[in-house]
């Protein structure tokens, strides 16, 4: 049984989660290995990346349909909950923007829709948050409603990943995106091979969606990678 089979069985009931994890310690150990210190420096090969992608599909489904089971499942994987009060696109996905009167007001979190998790240095899933922000930073209807890339499914907005458009079996041969907090830096999409050409592409890699203008759902940002200092506020 694989992450894919877990995903398919979850459509019936989340009760399968705990026995599935107990029966597959090797797959859980592989995820933890991907989060070990230094893992961002090496590419693990297509098979582990495809298994990580399938796990991402499981998480998307839990967030959408079984949110009560999602935190315990991530904890069972050995993941730590993201506990950052200050908004940052590495840790936080914008689920809703409440537009501030001041166009220059930076984003601040006012509520959490679902928690985020990290396994060691690897970002497992971003937290979904409600923010207030000025329109110079995040525009309501764009940052919370434009297509979110590197994502298979979101209930409230379009989602795009490299599996879309492929057949029932071939879609599962998709490599996952890996993001790391390591060596005092945020490493976005470490397996990408190209640097962003401009600031708009940088923000797309950071946020995975449009922020002030909607870029549409037909871009191909999947080869882009970005590294920046981790200036952290708790």
mmCIF file with all atom_site columns, N, CA and C in Angstrom, residues 71-108:
data_model
loop_
_atom_site.group_PDB
_atom_site.id
_atom_site.type_symbol
_atom_site.label_atom_id
_atom_site.label_alt_id
_atom_site.label_comp_id
_atom_site.label_asym_id
_atom_site.label_entity_id
_atom_site.label_seq_id
_atom_site.pdbx_PDB_ins_code
_atom_site.Cartn_x
_atom_site.Cartn_y
_atom_site.Cartn_z
_atom_site.occupancy
_atom_site.B_iso_or_equiv
_atom_site.pdbx_formal_charge
_atom_site.auth_seq_id
_atom_site.auth_comp_id
_atom_site.auth_asym_id
_atom_site.auth_atom_id
_atom_site.pdbx_PDB_model_num
ATOM 1   N N  . UNK A 1 71  ? -4.292 17.645 11.952 1.00 0.00 ? 71  UNK A N  1
ATOM 2   C CA . UNK A 1 71  ? -3.172 17.902 12.875 1.00 0.00 ? 71  UNK A CA 1
ATOM 3   C C  . UNK A 1 71  ? -2.588 16.638 13.499 1.00 0.00 ? 71  UNK A C  1
ATOM 4   N N  . UNK A 1 72  ? -3.449 15.723 13.910 1.00 0.00 ? 72  UNK A N  1
ATOM 5   C CA . UNK A 1 72  ? -2.955 14.488 14.533 1.00 0.00 ? 72  UNK A CA 1
ATOM 6   C C  . UNK A 1 72  ? -2.176 13.648 13.538 1.00 0.00 ? 72  UNK A C  1
ATOM 7   N N  . UNK A 1 73  ? -2.597 13.643 12.294 1.00 0.00 ? 73  UNK A N  1
ATOM 8   C CA . UNK A 1 73  ? -1.873 12.901 11.263 1.00 0.00 ? 73  UNK A CA 1
ATOM 9   C C  . UNK A 1 73  ? -0.472 13.480 11.078 1.00 0.00 ? 73  UNK A C  1
ATOM 10  N N  . UNK A 1 74  ? -0.371 14.799 10.991 1.00 0.00 ? 74  UNK A N  1
ATOM 11  C CA . UNK A 1 74  ? 0.947  15.420 10.818 1.00 0.00 ? 74  UNK A CA 1
ATOM 12  C C  . UNK A 1 74  ? 1.837  15.170 12.032 1.00 0.00 ? 74  UNK A C  1
ATOM 13  N N  . UNK A 1 75  ? 1.260  15.229 13.210 1.00 0.00 ? 75  UNK A N  1
ATOM 14  C CA . UNK A 1 75  ? 2.041  14.942 14.417 1.00 0.00 ? 75  UNK A CA 1
ATOM 15  C C  . UNK A 1 75  ? 2.558  13.513 14.404 1.00 0.00 ? 75  UNK A C  1
ATOM 16  N N  . UNK A 1 76  ? 1.751  12.572 13.917 1.00 0.00 ? 76  UNK A N  1
ATOM 17  C CA . UNK A 1 76  ? 2.173  11.175 13.847 1.00 0.00 ? 76  UNK A CA 1
ATOM 18  C C  . UNK A 1 76  ? 3.319  10.981 12.861 1.00 0.00 ? 76  UNK A C  1
ATOM 19  N N  . UNK A 1 77  ? 3.436  11.865 11.885 1.00 0.00 ? 77  UNK A N  1
ATOM 20  C CA . UNK A 1 77  ? 4.557  11.819 10.953 1.00 0.00 ? 77  UNK A CA 1
ATOM 21  C C  . UNK A 1 77  ? 5.845  12.348 11.577 1.00 0.00 ? 77  UNK A C  1
ATOM 22  N N  . UNK A 1 78  ? 5.731  12.952 12.755 1.00 0.00 ? 78  UNK A N  1
ATOM 23  C CA . UNK A 1 78  ? 6.887  13.557 13.397 1.00 0.00 ? 78  UNK A CA 1
ATOM 24  C C  . UNK A 1 78  ? 7.030  15.024 13.068 1.00 0.00 ? 78  UNK A C  1
ATOM 25  N N  . UNK A 1 79  ? 5.955  15.644 12.588 1.00 0.00 ? 79  UNK A N  1
ATOM 26  C CA . UNK A 1 79  ? 5.997  17.048 12.189 1.00 0.00 ? 79  UNK A CA 1
ATOM 27  C C  . UNK A 1 79  ? 5.698  17.960 13.373 1.00 0.00 ? 79  UNK A C  1
ATOM 28  N N  . UNK A 1 80  ? 6.301  19.128 13.350 1.00 0.00 ? 80  UNK A N  1
ATOM 29  C CA . UNK A 1 80  ? 6.057  20.166 14.355 1.00 0.00 ? 80  UNK A CA 1
ATOM 30  C C  . UNK A 1 80  ? 5.162  21.248 13.761 1.00 0.00 ? 80  UNK A C  1
ATOM 31  N N  . UNK A 1 81  ? 4.235  21.703 14.557 1.00 0.00 ? 81  UNK A N  1
ATOM 32  C CA . UNK A 1 81  ? 3.296  22.726 14.108 1.00 0.00 ? 81  UNK A CA 1
ATOM 33  C C  . UNK A 1 81  ? 4.014  24.066 13.922 1.00 0.00 ? 81  UNK A C  1
ATOM 34  N N  . UNK A 1 82  ? 3.707  24.761 12.838 1.00 0.00 ? 82  UNK A N  1
ATOM 35  C CA . UNK A 1 82  ? 4.242  26.104 12.604 1.00 0.00 ? 82  UNK A CA 1
ATOM 36  C C  . UNK A 1 82  ? 3.620  27.037 13.636 1.00 0.00 ? 82  UNK A C  1
ATOM 37  N N  . UNK A 1 83  ? 4.471  27.711 14.382 1.00 0.00 ? 83  UNK A N  1
ATOM 38  C CA . UNK A 1 83  ? 3.995  28.606 15.434 1.00 0.00 ? 83  UNK A CA 1
ATOM 39  C C  . UNK A 1 83  ? 4.630  29.976 15.237 1.00 0.00 ? 83  UNK A C  1
ATOM 40  N N  . UNK A 1 84  ? 4.238  30.621 14.171 1.00 0.00 ? 84  UNK A N  1
ATOM 41  C CA . UNK A 1 84  ? 4.768  31.942 13.834 1.00 0.00 ? 84  UNK A CA 1
ATOM 42  C C  . UNK A 1 84  ? 3.628  32.938 13.819 1.00 0.00 ? 84  UNK A C  1
ATOM 43  N N  . UNK A 1 85  ? 3.709  33.945 14.668 1.00 0.00 ? 85  UNK A N  1
ATOM 44  C CA . UNK A 1 85  ? 2.636  34.929 14.746 1.00 0.00 ? 85  UNK A CA 1
ATOM 45  C C  . UNK A 1 85  ? 2.726  35.968 13.631 1.00 0.00 ? 85  UNK A C  1
ATOM 46  N N  . UNK A 1 86  ? 3.948  36.240 13.156 1.00 0.00 ? 86  UNK A N  1
ATOM 47  C CA . UNK A 1 86  ? 4.137  37.211 12.083 1.00 0.00 ? 86  UNK A CA 1
ATOM 48  C C  . UNK A 1 86  ? 3.979  36.527 10.733 1.00 0.00 ? 86  UNK A C  1
ATOM 49  N N  . UNK A 1 87  ? 3.264  37.166 9.819  1.00 0.00 ? 87  UNK A N  1
ATOM 50  C CA . UNK A 1 87  ? 3.030  36.577 8.507  1.00 0.00 ? 87  UNK A CA 1
ATOM 51  C C  . UNK A 1 87  ? 4.324  36.472 7.709  1.00 0.00 ? 87  UNK A C  1
ATOM 52  N N  . UNK A 1 88  ? 4.506  35.310 7.074  1.00 0.00 ? 88  UNK A N  1
ATOM 53  C CA . UNK A 1 88  ? 5.604  35.128 6.128  1.00 0.00 ? 88  UNK A CA 1
ATOM 54  C C  . UNK A 1 88  ? 5.170  34.091 5.104  1.00 0.00 ? 88  UNK A C  1
ATOM 55  N N  . UNK A 1 89  ? 5.394  34.348 3.807  1.00 0.00 ? 89  UNK A N  1
ATOM 56  C CA . UNK A 1 89  ? 4.895  33.412 2.792  1.00 0.00 ? 89  UNK A CA 1
ATOM 57  C C  . UNK A 1 89  ? 5.557  32.049 2.808  1.00 0.00 ? 89  UNK A C  1
ATOM 58  N N  . UNK A 1 90  ? 6.716  31.914 3.458  1.00 0.00 ? 90  UNK A N  1
ATOM 59  C CA . UNK A 1 90  ? 7.294  30.580 3.589  1.00 0.00 ? 90  UNK A CA 1
ATOM 60  C C  . UNK A 1 90  ? 6.390  29.701 4.449  1.00 0.00 ? 90  UNK A C  1
ATOM 61  N N  . UNK A 1 91  ? 5.868  30.263 5.533  1.00 0.00 ? 91  UNK A N  1
ATOM 62  C CA . UNK A 1 91  ? 5.074  29.504 6.495  1.00 0.00 ? 91  UNK A CA 1
ATOM 63  C C  . UNK A 1 91  ? 3.573  29.586 6.258  1.00 0.00 ? 91  UNK A C  1
ATOM 64  N N  . UNK A 1 92  ? 3.120  30.628 5.544  1.00 0.00 ? 92  UNK A N  1
ATOM 65  C CA . UNK A 1 92  ? 1.692  30.939 5.530  1.00 0.00 ? 92  UNK A CA 1
ATOM 66  C C  . UNK A 1 92  ? 1.145  31.075 4.110  1.00 0.00 ? 92  UNK A C  1
ATOM 67  N N  . UNK A 1 93  ? 0.029  30.409 3.876  1.00 0.00 ? 93  UNK A N  1
ATOM 68  C CA . UNK A 1 93  ? -0.751 30.559 2.655  1.00 0.00 ? 93  UNK A CA 1
ATOM 69  C C  . UNK A 1 93  ? -1.925 31.488 2.959  1.00 0.00 ? 93  UNK A C  1
ATOM 70  N N  . UNK A 1 94  ? -2.149 32.461 2.101  1.00 0.00 ? 94  UNK A N  1
ATOM 71  C CA . UNK A 1 94  ? -3.222 33.422 2.330  1.00 0.00 ? 94  UNK A CA 1
ATOM 72  C C  . UNK A 1 94  ? -4.559 32.778 1.957  1.00 0.00 ? 94  UNK A C  1
ATOM 73  N N  . UNK A 1 95  ? -5.387 32.554 2.960  1.00 0.00 ? 95  UNK A N  1
ATOM 74  C CA . UNK A 1 95  ? -6.717 32.004 2.722  1.00 0.00 ? 95  UNK A CA 1
ATOM 75  C C  . UNK A 1 95  ? -7.767 33.098 2.550  1.00 0.00 ? 95  UNK A C  1
ATOM 76  N N  . UNK A 1 96  ? -7.523 34.255 3.177  1.00 0.00 ? 96  UNK A N  1
ATOM 77  C CA . UNK A 1 96  ? -8.446 35.389 3.036  1.00 0.00 ? 96  UNK A CA 1
ATOM 78  C C  . UNK A 1 96  ? -7.691 36.673 3.319  1.00 0.00 ? 96  UNK A C  1
ATOM 79  N N  . UNK A 1 97  ? -7.944 37.692 2.490  1.00 0.00 ? 97  UNK A N  1
ATOM 80  C CA . UNK A 1 97  ? -7.392 39.025 2.712  1.00 0.00 ? 97  UNK A CA 1
ATOM 81  C C  . UNK A 1 97  ? -8.521 39.954 3.147  1.00 0.00 ? 97  UNK A C  1
ATOM 82  N N  . UNK A 1 98  ? -8.327 40.633 4.251  1.00 0.00 ? 98  UNK A N  1
ATOM 83  C CA . UNK A 1 98  ? -9.207 41.715 4.674  1.00 0.00 ? 98  UNK A CA 1
ATOM 84  C C  . UNK A 1 98  ? -8.456 43.008 4.407  1.00 0.00 ? 98  UNK A C  1
ATOM 85  N N  . UNK A 1 99  ? -8.933 43.755 3.434  1.00 0.00 ? 99  UNK A N  1
ATOM 86  C CA . UNK A 1 99  ? -8.175 44.899 2.943  1.00 0.00 ? 99  UNK A CA 1
ATOM 87  C C  . UNK A 1 99  ? -8.106 46.009 3.978  1.00 0.00 ? 99  UNK A C  1
ATOM 88  N N  . UNK A 1 100 ? -6.897 46.447 4.281  1.00 0.00 ? 100 UNK A N  1
ATOM 89  C CA . UNK A 1 100 ? -6.692 47.551 5.215  1.00 0.00 ? 100 UNK A CA 1
ATOM 90  C C  . UNK A 1 100 ? -6.930 48.879 4.511  1.00 0.00 ? 100 UNK A C  1
ATOM 91  N N  . UNK A 1 101 ? -7.297 49.899 5.273  1.00 0.00 ? 101 UNK A N  1
ATOM 92  C CA . UNK A 1 101 ? -7.514 51.223 4.693  1.00 0.00 ? 101 UNK A CA 1
ATOM 93  C C  . UNK A 1 101 ? -6.210 51.837 4.205  1.00 0.00 ? 101 UNK A C  1
ATOM 94  N N  . UNK A 1 102 ? -5.125 51.581 4.935  1.00 0.00 ? 102 UNK A N  1
ATOM 95  C CA . UNK A 1 102 ? -3.811 52.106 4.559  1.00 0.00 ? 102 UNK A CA 1
ATOM 96  C C  . UNK A 1 102 ? -3.199 51.190 3.504  1.00 0.00 ? 102 UNK A C  1
ATOM 97  N N  . UNK A 1 103 ? -2.974 51.684 2.273  1.00 0.00 ? 103 UNK A N  1
ATOM 98  C CA . UNK A 1 103 ? -2.424 50.815 1.225  1.00 0.00 ? 103 UNK A CA 1
ATOM 99  C C  . UNK A 1 103 ? -1.064 50.230 1.568  1.00 0.00 ? 103 UNK A C  1
ATOM 100 N N  . UNK A 1 104 ? -0.315 50.885 2.446  1.00 0.00 ? 104 UNK A N  1
ATOM 101 C CA . UNK A 1 104 ? 1.019  50.420 2.781  1.00 0.00 ? 104 UNK A CA 1
ATOM 102 C C  . UNK A 1 104 ? 1.094  49.515 3.991  1.00 0.00 ? 104 UNK A C  1
ATOM 103 N N  . UNK A 1 105 ? -0.036 49.188 4.594  1.00 0.00 ? 105 UNK A N  1
ATOM 104 C CA . UNK A 1 105 ? -0.007 48.367 5.800  1.00 0.00 ? 105 UNK A CA 1
ATOM 105 C C  . UNK A 1 105 ? 0.469  46.957 5.476  1.00 0.00 ? 105 UNK A C  1
ATOM 106 N N  . UNK A 1 106 ? 1.530  46.488 6.128  1.00 0.00 ? 106 UNK A N  1
ATOM 107 C CA . UNK A 1 106 ? 2.028  45.128 5.855  1.00 0.00 ? 106 UNK A CA 1
ATOM 108 C C  . UNK A 1 106 ? 1.049  44.070 6.341  1.00 0.00 ? 106 UNK A C  1
ATOM 109 N N  . UNK A 1 107 ? 1.136  42.854 5.782  1.00 0.00 ? 107 UNK A N  1
ATOM 110 C CA . UNK A 1 107 ? 0.217  41.793 6.193  1.00 0.00 ? 107 UNK A CA 1
ATOM 111 C C  . UNK A 1 107 ? 0.395  41.413 7.660  1.00 0.00 ? 107 UNK A C  1
ATOM 112 N N  . UNK A 1 108 ? -0.720 41.210 8.332  1.00 0.00 ? 108 UNK A N  1
ATOM 113 C CA . UNK A 1 108 ? -0.697 40.690 9.700  1.00 0.00 ? 108 UNK A CA 1
ATOM 114 C C  . UNK A 1 108 ? -1.795 39.644 9.836  1.00 0.00 ? 108 UNK A C  1
#
